[in-house]
Amino acid sequence: MTHTDTAAAGPEVTEPELAEPHLRAVLGTAGLAVEYVRAQDNTLFRLDEDGTEIPVVDFAGGYGSVLLGHNRPEIVERATELLASGTPVHAQFSRHPYANRLAAELNRIVHRELGTGEPYFAIFANTGAEAVEAAIKHAEMDRGMRLAALREELAEHTASARAAVAAGTATVTAQALGRAGLDAAAAGGDFEALAAELERHNAEQFARPPLFLSLEGGFHGKLAASVQLTHNEGYRAPFKALAAQARFVPRERPDALKEIYAEERRTVRDVRVVDGRVEVTEREFPAFCAFLVEPIQGEGGIHVLSPEFAAEIQRFCESVDCPVVVDEIQSGMGRTGALLSSSQVGLRGDYYTLAKTLGGGIAKTSVMLVREARYRKEFEIVHSSTFAKDSFSCHIALKVLELLEADGGAAYRRAAERGEALRRMLTSVAEDFPGVVKEVRGRGLMLGMEFHDQSGSASPALRDAAAGGLFGYVLAGHLLHRHNVRTFPTASALNTLRFEPSLLLTDAEIAQLEGGLRDVCAIMRDEAGERLANGPAR
C-alpha cells in the first residue's frame, strides 16, 4: 500500500503506507481520510484538487481538546515565548515551581466549585488515559496499604487471643467455632484449629484481585488497565488477561448498586476476647478499589449523569469506602460551563482526571487530582512519566486557566450560552424529523444527536452502513464533503453524532451544521442513500 504526498514546492513523492494504513483505508471508505493543512479558531482547512484551501467547520474539536479554539493566539504567543526562551522541557527529578503553581490554581477553582477547602494533590501525565491509569494505580496502592494495616490488626488480635487462652483467662466457645464454620465437637474447642480456619478464610479474601466499578457506556482510555474499565467489549476483549477486571453498572439504576454489593461483598473474620470468651466477628473487606464515572459519557453516546444517580453513587461509595474517580477528560475544563462538569450534578470525587483542553490544543498534558484524605505520598516514588510536569506544558496549562478565569469566568458563561444555542438548533432538527432523530443529549458544548437504527432501511447504502458498523462515519463523510462540516460519531455508540466545538462557535457555523443535518435527515427519511456523498480521500 502506498500514499502520495505533494510537497508545497517539490515533485510528487510516493511512500509506503506504514502509519496505521488499515485505519486510513477504513476512513477512506467513509470519505474521511482527508489531510488538514491549517487550523484556526473553529475551522480546519484542507486543500481541493487545485490546491485551494477549503474551510471546514470543526464540530469534533479534537475530541474536546480545543475548547478555546485551534491555535488560540494567546496560547500560541505563550508557547512561542517559552520555546524562544529555552524553557527546560527535560529537567526531570528537580524542583518544578510552575507545576506547583498549576496545582495551586487548579485547587483554587476546584475549591470554589465544590465549596470545600480540602487540598487536592496533583500527579501530572501526558494524556487522559495516563491520568486514569495513575488514578487507578493510586487507588490500588491506597487499598493495598489499607489491606496491610487490616492484616496486621487481625494478626495482633489473634496473638492476643492466643495468649489469653494459653494463660487460662479465655476459653474458645462452641459459638465462636460455629461462626468460623467449624464443628465445635470435632474441634474440641481448640484455639489453634480456630486460628488456622480464620487464617485460611482471610487468606482467600486477601488474595482476591481488586474490583473496579464503571458505568455501562463508560470510556476511560485504551491502555492496559484503563481499557478494562471501558465498557465497549470490542476494545476490552483482546486484552482481557492483562489487567484488572470491572463490574459495569447500568446507567441510572440505583438498585443495581445494591445487587452488585450483595454479589461482590466480602468479609474477613476477626477474633477478640470479650468477658473471658473468644468471639469471632465479621469485618468488611475492601473489595471495591474504585468507581469510575464520567459526568457526561463522551464515547458512550453523550449520556449525562443525573443528579439523582450521582447522589446514589456518592452514598454507595461512602458506605463501602470505595473512592470515586471522576473522569472529566472530555467534560471538564469549562466545556459545560464549569471546570468540573461533575460539580453541576453534585458529584464529588476522591480523584479527578483532567486533560484535553488543559493543554490548550497545543501542549500534551493531563493531571490526576487526589484529595488529601486519600493521598498516599509513597505514590510519588513508584509512579512517574518522562514528559509530565515539564515547564512548557505547565505554563501552557496556566495560560489556559487564565483565559478560562478572565473577566469573572466569561469563558465558562460563553461555553454555556453557545452550547444552549447549538442545542436549540439540534432540538429544532429533531422535532422536524421525529422518525429519524431519536434524541438530543448533552450539556454546554458537549452535545450528541442519536439517530434511529437504519438497519431496516429500504436503502441498501443506509442499510449496509448500519450493518457494517460505519453508519455514523458515513454520515460524517457526507457532512464533510457536501457541507464542509467536520464531526464524528461517538466511538461506542455509532448512531450518535458528537458536537464538541470551541466556544468561538458562531451563529453562522451553527446554521451551516443545521443545513448539513437537515440534509442527512432528509436522506434517511426518504431512504435515499444514493444521495450520500462518498468524496475522494486526499
Coordinates of C-alpha atoms in Angstrom, one line a residue:
M1 CA 0.0 0.0 0.0
T2 CA 1.3 3.4 -0.9
H3 CA 0.4 7.0 -0.3
T4 CA 1.1 10.1 -2.4
D5 CA 2.0 13.4 -1.0
T6 CA 2.6 16.6 -2.9
A7 CA 5.0 19.0 -1.2
A8 CA 4.5 22.7 -1.5
A9 CA 7.5 23.1 -3.8
G10 CA 8.7 19.8 -4.9
P11 CA 7.9 16.7 -7.0
E12 CA 5.3 14.1 -6.2
V13 CA 6.6 11.6 -3.8
T14 CA 5.3 8.1 -3.3
E15 CA 5.9 6.5 0.0
P16 CA 5.0 3.1 1.5
E17 CA 1.9 3.4 3.8
L18 CA 3.2 2.4 7.2
A19 CA 1.4 4.7 9.7
E20 CA -1.7 2.8 10.5
P21 CA -2.6 2.0 6.9
H22 CA -5.7 -0.1 7.8
L23 CA -7.2 2.8 9.7
R24 CA -6.6 5.1 6.8
A25 CA -8.3 2.7 4.5
V26 CA -11.3 2.5 6.8
L27 CA -11.5 6.3 6.9
G28 CA -11.2 6.4 3.2
T29 CA -14.4 4.2 2.7
A30 CA -16.4 7.0 4.5
G31 CA -14.6 9.8 2.8
L32 CA -12.9 10.9 6.0
A33 CA -9.2 10.3 5.0
V34 CA -8.5 13.9 4.2
E35 CA -5.5 15.9 5.1
Y36 CA -5.9 19.2 7.0
V37 CA -3.2 21.7 6.4
R38 CA -4.1 24.6 8.7
A39 CA -6.2 25.2 11.8
Q40 CA -7.6 28.5 13.2
D41 CA -10.4 29.3 15.7
N42 CA -13.2 26.8 15.0
T43 CA -12.0 26.0 11.5
L44 CA -9.7 23.4 9.9
F45 CA -8.5 23.8 6.3
R46 CA -8.0 21.2 3.6
L47 CA -7.0 21.5 0.0
D48 CA -9.1 20.9 -3.1
E49 CA -7.7 19.4 -6.2
D50 CA -6.1 22.6 -7.4
G51 CA -4.6 23.4 -4.1
T52 CA -7.1 25.9 -2.9
E53 CA -7.9 25.9 0.8
I54 CA -11.4 24.7 1.8
P55 CA -12.5 25.8 5.3
V56 CA -14.2 23.1 7.3
V57 CA -16.2 24.0 10.5
D58 CA -14.8 21.7 13.2
F59 CA -17.5 20.3 15.5
A60 CA -15.2 17.4 16.5
G61 CA -12.9 19.8 18.3
G62 CA -10.1 17.4 18.8
Y63 CA -12.5 15.1 20.8
G64 CA -13.0 18.0 23.2
S65 CA -9.4 19.3 23.2
V66 CA -9.8 22.7 21.7
L67 CA -12.5 24.5 23.7
L68 CA -10.5 27.7 23.3
G69 CA -10.1 27.3 19.6
H70 CA -7.4 26.0 17.3
N71 CA -4.1 27.8 17.7
R72 CA -5.6 30.4 20.1
P73 CA -3.4 33.5 19.6
E74 CA -2.7 34.0 23.3
I75 CA -1.6 30.3 23.7
V76 CA 0.5 30.4 20.6
E77 CA 2.2 33.6 21.8
R78 CA 2.9 32.0 25.2
A79 CA 4.2 28.8 23.5
T80 CA 6.5 30.9 21.2
E81 CA 7.8 32.8 24.2
L82 CA 8.5 29.6 26.1
L83 CA 10.4 27.9 23.2
A84 CA 12.3 31.1 22.4
S85 CA 13.4 31.5 26.0
G86 CA 14.8 27.9 26.0
T87 CA 12.4 26.7 28.7
P88 CA 13.5 23.3 30.0
V89 CA 11.3 20.5 28.8
H90 CA 13.6 17.9 30.2
A91 CA 14.5 18.7 33.8
Q92 CA 13.2 15.6 35.5
F93 CA 13.8 14.9 39.2
S94 CA 14.2 18.5 40.1
R95 CA 12.1 21.3 41.6
H96 CA 9.2 22.4 39.4
P97 CA 7.7 25.5 40.9
Y98 CA 5.5 26.1 37.8
A99 CA 3.9 22.7 38.4
N100 CA 3.1 23.7 41.9
R101 CA 1.6 26.9 40.7
L102 CA -0.6 25.0 38.3
A103 CA -1.7 22.6 41.0
A104 CA -2.5 25.6 43.3
E105 CA -4.6 27.3 40.6
L106 CA -6.5 24.1 39.9
N107 CA -7.1 23.7 43.6
R108 CA -8.4 27.3 43.9
I109 CA -11.0 26.7 41.1
V110 CA -11.9 23.2 42.4
H111 CA -12.4 24.6 45.9
R112 CA -14.7 27.3 44.5
E113 CA -16.8 24.9 42.6
L114 CA -17.0 22.2 45.3
G115 CA -17.4 24.5 48.2
T116 CA -14.5 22.8 50.1
G117 CA -11.1 23.7 51.3
E118 CA -9.6 20.2 51.3
P119 CA -6.4 20.1 49.2
Y120 CA -6.1 18.0 46.1
F121 CA -2.6 16.8 45.3
A122 CA -1.6 16.7 41.7
I123 CA 0.1 13.9 39.7
F124 CA 0.8 15.1 36.1
A125 CA 0.8 13.0 33.0
N126 CA 0.6 13.4 29.2
T127 CA -2.8 12.0 28.1
G128 CA -6.1 11.4 29.6
A129 CA -5.7 7.6 29.6
E130 CA -2.4 8.0 31.5
A131 CA -4.2 10.2 34.1
V132 CA -6.8 7.4 34.5
E133 CA -4.0 4.8 34.9
A134 CA -2.4 7.0 37.6
A135 CA -5.8 7.2 39.4
I136 CA -6.5 3.5 39.4
K137 CA -2.9 2.7 40.4
H138 CA -3.1 5.2 43.2
A139 CA -6.4 3.8 44.3
E140 CA -5.0 0.3 44.4
M141 CA -1.9 1.4 46.3
D142 CA -4.2 3.1 48.9
R143 CA -6.3 -0.1 49.1
G144 CA -3.2 -2.2 49.4
M145 CA -1.9 -0.1 52.3
R146 CA -5.3 -0.4 54.0
L147 CA -5.2 -4.1 53.5
A148 CA -1.8 -4.3 55.1
A149 CA -3.0 -2.4 58.1
L150 CA -6.0 -4.7 58.3
R151 CA -3.9 -7.8 58.1
E152 CA -1.6 -6.5 60.8
E153 CA -4.6 -5.7 63.1
L154 CA -6.1 -9.2 62.6
A155 CA -2.7 -10.8 63.4
E156 CA -2.4 -8.7 66.6
H157 CA -5.9 -9.8 67.7
T158 CA -5.2 -13.4 67.0
A159 CA -1.9 -13.2 69.0
S160 CA -3.7 -11.5 71.9
A161 CA -6.5 -14.1 72.0
R162 CA -3.9 -16.9 71.8
A163 CA -2.1 -15.5 74.8
A164 CA -5.3 -15.2 76.8
V165 CA -6.3 -18.9 76.0
A166 CA -2.8 -20.0 77.0
A167 CA -3.0 -18.1 80.2
G168 CA -6.4 -19.6 81.0
T169 CA -8.1 -16.2 81.1
A170 CA -10.2 -17.0 78.0
T171 CA -11.9 -20.1 76.5
V172 CA -13.0 -21.0 73.0
T173 CA -16.8 -21.4 72.8
A174 CA -18.8 -23.6 70.5
Q175 CA -20.4 -20.4 69.2
A176 CA -17.0 -19.0 68.1
L177 CA -16.2 -22.2 66.4
G178 CA -19.6 -22.3 64.7
R179 CA -19.2 -18.7 63.4
A180 CA -15.9 -19.8 61.9
G181 CA -17.6 -22.7 60.2
L182 CA -16.0 -25.4 62.4
D183 CA -17.7 -28.3 64.0
A184 CA -17.4 -27.5 67.7
A185 CA -17.5 -31.1 68.9
A186 CA -14.8 -32.2 66.4
A187 CA -12.6 -29.3 67.1
G188 CA -12.8 -29.8 70.8
G189 CA -12.6 -26.1 71.5
D190 CA -9.1 -26.0 70.2
F191 CA -7.9 -22.4 69.6
E192 CA -5.3 -23.4 67.1
A193 CA -7.9 -25.1 64.9
L194 CA -9.9 -21.8 65.1
A195 CA -6.9 -19.7 64.3
A196 CA -6.0 -21.9 61.4
E197 CA -9.5 -21.7 59.9
L198 CA -9.6 -17.9 60.3
E199 CA -6.2 -17.6 58.6
R200 CA -7.4 -19.8 55.7
H201 CA -10.6 -17.9 55.2
N202 CA -8.9 -14.5 55.5
A203 CA -6.1 -15.5 53.2
E204 CA -8.6 -16.3 50.5
Q205 CA -10.1 -12.7 50.7
F206 CA -6.7 -11.0 50.7
A207 CA -5.7 -13.0 47.6
R208 CA -8.6 -11.6 45.6
P209 CA -7.8 -9.1 42.9
P210 CA -9.2 -5.6 43.1
L211 CA -12.7 -5.0 41.8
F212 CA -13.4 -1.8 39.9
L213 CA -16.8 -0.4 39.1
S214 CA -17.6 1.6 36.0
L215 CA -20.8 2.7 34.2
E216 CA -22.2 0.9 31.2
G217 CA -21.2 3.0 28.2
G218 CA -18.2 4.5 30.0
F219 CA -14.9 5.1 28.2
H220 CA -11.7 5.7 30.2
G221 CA -9.0 5.0 27.7
K222 CA -7.3 2.2 25.8
L223 CA -4.2 1.5 27.9
A224 CA -3.7 -1.9 29.6
A225 CA -5.7 -1.1 32.7
S226 CA -8.0 1.7 31.6
V227 CA -9.3 -0.3 28.6
Q228 CA -10.7 -2.9 31.1
L229 CA -12.7 -0.1 32.7
T230 CA -14.1 0.9 29.3
H231 CA -17.4 -0.7 28.6
N232 CA -17.0 -1.3 24.9
E233 CA -16.2 -5.1 24.7
G234 CA -14.6 -4.7 21.3
Y235 CA -11.8 -2.6 23.0
R236 CA -11.6 -4.8 26.1
A237 CA -11.8 -8.4 24.8
P238 CA -8.4 -8.7 23.1
F239 CA -6.6 -7.6 26.3
K240 CA -8.8 -9.2 28.9
A241 CA -6.0 -11.2 30.5
L242 CA -3.7 -8.2 31.0
A243 CA -5.3 -6.1 33.7
A244 CA -7.8 -5.7 36.5
Q245 CA -11.4 -6.5 35.7
A246 CA -14.5 -4.4 36.3
R247 CA -18.2 -4.7 37.0
F248 CA -20.2 -2.5 34.8
V249 CA -23.1 -0.7 36.4
P250 CA -26.3 0.1 34.4
R251 CA -26.8 3.8 34.0
E252 CA -29.4 5.4 36.2
R253 CA -30.1 2.2 38.1
P254 CA -29.6 2.7 41.9
D255 CA -31.0 -0.8 42.5
A256 CA -28.1 -2.3 40.5
L257 CA -25.7 -0.9 43.1
K258 CA -27.4 -2.9 45.8
E259 CA -27.3 -6.0 43.7
I260 CA -23.6 -5.7 42.9
Y261 CA -22.8 -5.1 46.6
A262 CA -24.7 -8.2 47.6
E263 CA -22.9 -10.3 45.0
E264 CA -19.4 -8.8 45.5
R265 CA -19.3 -8.1 49.2
R266 CA -16.5 -9.8 51.1
T267 CA -15.7 -10.1 54.8
V268 CA -12.8 -11.2 56.9
R269 CA -13.1 -12.9 60.3
D270 CA -11.6 -11.3 63.4
V271 CA -11.2 -12.8 66.8
R272 CA -11.4 -10.9 70.1
V273 CA -11.6 -11.8 73.8
V274 CA -14.8 -10.5 75.5
D275 CA -15.6 -11.3 79.1
G276 CA -13.3 -14.3 79.1
R277 CA -14.7 -15.7 75.9
V278 CA -13.1 -15.9 72.5
E279 CA -15.5 -14.4 70.0
V280 CA -15.4 -14.3 66.2
T281 CA -16.8 -11.3 64.3
E282 CA -17.0 -10.4 60.6
R283 CA -15.5 -7.2 59.3
E284 CA -16.0 -5.6 55.9
F285 CA -13.2 -6.3 53.4
P286 CA -12.3 -3.5 51.0
A287 CA -13.2 -5.5 47.8
F288 CA -14.1 -2.4 45.8
C289 CA -11.0 -0.5 44.6
A290 CA -12.6 2.5 42.8
F291 CA -15.7 3.6 41.0
L292 CA -15.0 5.4 37.7
V293 CA -17.7 7.9 36.5
E294 CA -17.9 10.3 33.6
P295 CA -20.3 13.1 34.3
I296 CA -21.1 13.1 30.6
Q297 CA -20.2 10.0 28.7
G298 CA -18.2 11.0 25.7
E299 CA -17.7 7.8 23.6
G300 CA -20.8 6.1 25.1
G301 CA -23.2 8.4 23.3
I302 CA -23.2 11.7 25.2
H303 CA -25.3 10.5 28.2
V304 CA -25.5 12.9 31.1
L305 CA -25.3 11.7 34.6
S306 CA -28.4 12.7 36.6
P307 CA -28.1 14.5 39.9
E308 CA -30.2 11.7 41.5
F309 CA -27.9 8.9 40.3
A310 CA -24.8 10.9 41.2
A311 CA -26.2 11.1 44.7
E312 CA -26.8 7.4 44.8
I313 CA -23.2 6.7 43.6
Q314 CA -21.9 9.0 46.3
R315 CA -23.9 7.3 49.0
F316 CA -22.9 3.9 47.9
C317 CA -19.2 4.6 47.7
E318 CA -19.2 6.3 51.1
S319 CA -21.0 3.3 52.6
V320 CA -18.4 0.8 51.3
D321 CA -15.3 3.1 51.5
C322 CA -14.8 3.0 47.7
P323 CA -13.2 6.1 46.2
V324 CA -14.9 7.8 43.3
V325 CA -12.7 8.6 40.3
V326 CA -14.4 11.4 38.3
D327 CA -13.3 11.2 34.7
E328 CA -13.5 14.8 33.4
I329 CA -11.2 14.3 30.4
Q330 CA -13.9 15.3 27.9
S331 CA -16.5 17.0 30.0
G332 CA -14.1 19.1 32.1
M333 CA -12.1 22.3 31.6
G334 CA -15.0 24.6 31.0
R335 CA -16.8 22.7 28.2
T336 CA -20.1 22.6 30.1
G337 CA -19.8 25.9 31.8
A338 CA -17.7 24.9 34.8
L339 CA -14.2 23.5 35.3
L340 CA -15.7 20.3 36.7
S341 CA -18.9 19.2 34.9
S342 CA -19.5 16.9 37.9
S343 CA -19.9 19.9 40.2
Q344 CA -23.1 20.7 38.2
V345 CA -24.7 17.4 39.2
G346 CA -23.4 17.4 42.8
L347 CA -20.9 14.6 42.4
R348 CA -17.7 15.0 44.5
G349 CA -14.7 12.9 43.6
D350 CA -11.9 11.5 45.6
Y351 CA -10.0 11.6 42.3
Y352 CA -10.4 13.8 39.2
T353 CA -8.7 13.4 35.8
L354 CA -8.4 16.3 33.5
A355 CA -6.7 16.5 30.1
K356 CA -7.5 17.7 26.5
T357 CA -8.3 21.4 26.9
L358 CA -5.8 21.6 29.8
G359 CA -3.1 21.7 27.1
G360 CA -4.9 24.5 25.1
G361 CA -4.9 22.4 22.0
I362 CA -1.1 22.6 21.8
A363 CA 0.6 21.0 24.8
K364 CA 0.1 17.3 25.5
T365 CA -0.7 17.2 29.2
S366 CA -3.1 15.8 31.8
V367 CA -3.4 15.7 35.6
M368 CA -4.8 13.4 38.2
L369 CA -6.0 15.1 41.4
V370 CA -6.3 13.2 44.7
R371 CA -8.0 14.7 47.7
E372 CA -5.9 14.8 50.9
A373 CA -7.9 12.2 52.8
R374 CA -7.0 9.6 50.2
Y375 CA -3.5 10.7 49.2
R376 CA -0.5 8.4 49.6
K377 CA 2.8 10.2 49.4
E378 CA 4.6 6.9 48.6
F379 CA 2.9 7.0 45.2
E380 CA 5.3 9.8 44.1
I381 CA 8.2 7.4 44.3
V382 CA 6.7 4.4 42.4
H383 CA 5.0 6.4 39.6
S384 CA 6.5 8.8 37.1
S385 CA 6.2 9.9 33.5
T386 CA 9.1 11.3 31.3
F387 CA 7.2 14.3 29.9
A388 CA 5.0 15.0 32.8
K389 CA 5.3 18.2 34.9
D390 CA 7.6 19.9 32.4
S391 CA 7.9 23.7 32.1
F392 CA 6.3 24.0 28.7
S393 CA 3.1 22.1 29.3
C394 CA 2.6 23.6 32.8
H395 CA 3.0 27.2 31.6
I396 CA 0.6 26.5 28.7
A397 CA -1.9 25.0 31.2
L398 CA -1.6 28.1 33.4
K399 CA -2.3 30.3 30.4
V400 CA -5.4 28.1 29.7
L401 CA -6.7 28.6 33.2
E402 CA -6.0 32.3 33.0
L403 CA -8.1 32.5 29.8
L404 CA -10.9 30.5 31.4
E405 CA -11.0 32.6 34.5
A406 CA -10.6 36.0 32.8
D407 CA -13.4 38.6 33.2
G408 CA -15.0 36.7 36.0
G409 CA -15.2 33.4 34.1
A410 CA -16.6 34.8 30.9
A411 CA -15.3 31.7 29.0
Y412 CA -17.5 29.4 31.2
R413 CA -20.5 31.6 30.5
R414 CA -19.9 31.7 26.8
A415 CA -19.5 27.9 26.6
A416 CA -22.9 27.5 28.3
E417 CA -24.5 30.2 26.1
R418 CA -23.1 28.8 22.8
G419 CA -24.0 25.3 23.9
E420 CA -27.6 26.3 24.5
A421 CA -27.7 28.0 21.1
L422 CA -26.4 24.8 19.5
R423 CA -28.8 22.6 21.5
R424 CA -31.8 24.8 20.3
M425 CA -30.8 24.1 16.7
L426 CA -30.3 20.4 17.3
T427 CA -33.7 20.2 19.0
S428 CA -35.4 22.0 16.1
V429 CA -34.0 19.5 13.7
A430 CA -35.0 16.6 15.9
E431 CA -38.6 18.0 16.1
D432 CA -38.8 18.3 12.4
F433 CA -37.5 14.7 11.8
P434 CA -39.0 12.6 14.6
G435 CA -38.8 9.4 12.6
V436 CA -35.1 9.9 12.0
V437 CA -33.7 11.5 15.2
K438 CA -34.1 9.6 18.4
E439 CA -32.8 12.0 20.9
V440 CA -30.6 15.1 21.5
R441 CA -28.4 14.9 24.7
G442 CA -25.6 16.7 26.5
R443 CA -24.7 19.9 28.2
G444 CA -22.9 23.0 27.2
L445 CA -20.6 22.4 24.2
M446 CA -20.7 18.6 24.6
L447 CA -23.8 17.5 22.7
G448 CA -24.9 14.5 20.8
M449 CA -27.7 13.6 18.3
E450 CA -28.8 10.0 18.2
F451 CA -30.4 8.6 15.1
H452 CA -32.9 5.7 14.9
D453 CA -31.4 2.4 13.7
Q454 CA -31.2 2.3 9.9
S455 CA -30.6 -1.5 9.6
G456 CA -34.1 -1.9 8.2
S457 CA -33.9 0.9 5.7
A458 CA -35.1 0.3 2.2
S459 CA -31.9 2.0 1.0
P460 CA -29.0 -0.5 0.5
A461 CA -26.4 2.2 1.2
L462 CA -28.0 3.1 4.6
R463 CA -28.7 -0.5 5.5
D464 CA -25.2 -1.7 4.7
A465 CA -23.6 1.3 6.6
A466 CA -25.7 0.4 9.6
A467 CA -24.9 -3.3 9.4
G468 CA -21.2 -2.7 8.8
G469 CA -20.7 -0.5 11.9
L470 CA -19.9 2.5 9.8
F471 CA -23.2 4.4 9.9
G472 CA -22.1 7.4 11.8
Y473 CA -18.8 7.7 9.9
V474 CA -20.7 7.6 6.5
L475 CA -22.9 10.5 7.8
A476 CA -19.8 12.3 8.9
G477 CA -18.2 11.8 5.4
H478 CA -21.3 13.3 3.8
L479 CA -21.3 16.3 6.1
L480 CA -17.6 16.9 5.3
H481 CA -17.8 16.7 1.5
R482 CA -21.2 18.3 0.9
H483 CA -21.4 20.8 3.8
N484 CA -17.8 21.4 4.9
V485 CA -18.7 20.3 8.4
R486 CA -16.4 18.0 10.5
T487 CA -17.8 15.7 13.2
F488 CA -17.7 12.1 14.1
P489 CA -19.9 9.5 15.8
T490 CA -19.2 8.6 19.4
A491 CA -16.9 5.6 19.4
S492 CA -19.1 3.1 21.3
A493 CA -22.5 4.4 20.1
L494 CA -22.1 4.8 16.3
N495 CA -25.7 6.1 15.8
T496 CA -24.8 9.2 17.8
L497 CA -23.0 12.1 16.2
R498 CA -21.0 14.3 18.6
F499 CA -20.7 18.1 18.6
E500 CA -17.8 19.5 20.7
P501 CA -16.8 22.7 19.0
S502 CA -14.9 25.6 20.5
L503 CA -16.5 28.4 22.4
L504 CA -15.7 30.6 19.4
L505 CA -18.7 29.0 17.7
T506 CA -20.7 31.5 15.6
D507 CA -24.4 31.6 14.7
A508 CA -23.3 31.2 11.0
E509 CA -21.4 28.0 11.9
I510 CA -24.4 26.6 13.7
A511 CA -26.6 27.4 10.7
Q512 CA -24.0 25.6 8.4
L513 CA -24.3 22.5 10.6
E514 CA -28.1 22.8 10.6
G515 CA -28.1 22.7 6.8
G516 CA -26.0 19.6 6.8
L517 CA -28.0 17.8 9.5
R518 CA -31.3 18.6 7.7
D519 CA -29.8 17.2 4.5
V520 CA -28.8 13.8 6.1
C521 CA -32.1 13.6 8.0
A522 CA -34.0 14.0 4.7
I523 CA -31.8 11.3 3.1
M524 CA -32.7 8.9 5.9
R525 CA -36.4 9.9 5.9
D526 CA -36.6 9.4 2.1
E527 CA -34.5 6.2 2.3
A528 CA -32.3 7.8 -0.4
G529 CA -28.8 6.5 0.4
E530 CA -27.8 7.1 -3.2
R531 CA -27.7 10.9 -2.3
L532 CA -24.9 10.3 0.2
A533 CA -21.6 11.8 -0.8
N534 CA -18.6 9.5 -0.9
G535 CA -16.0 12.1 -1.6
P536 CA -12.4 11.2 -2.7
A537 CA -9.8 10.8 0.1
R538 CA -6.9 13.3 -0.2

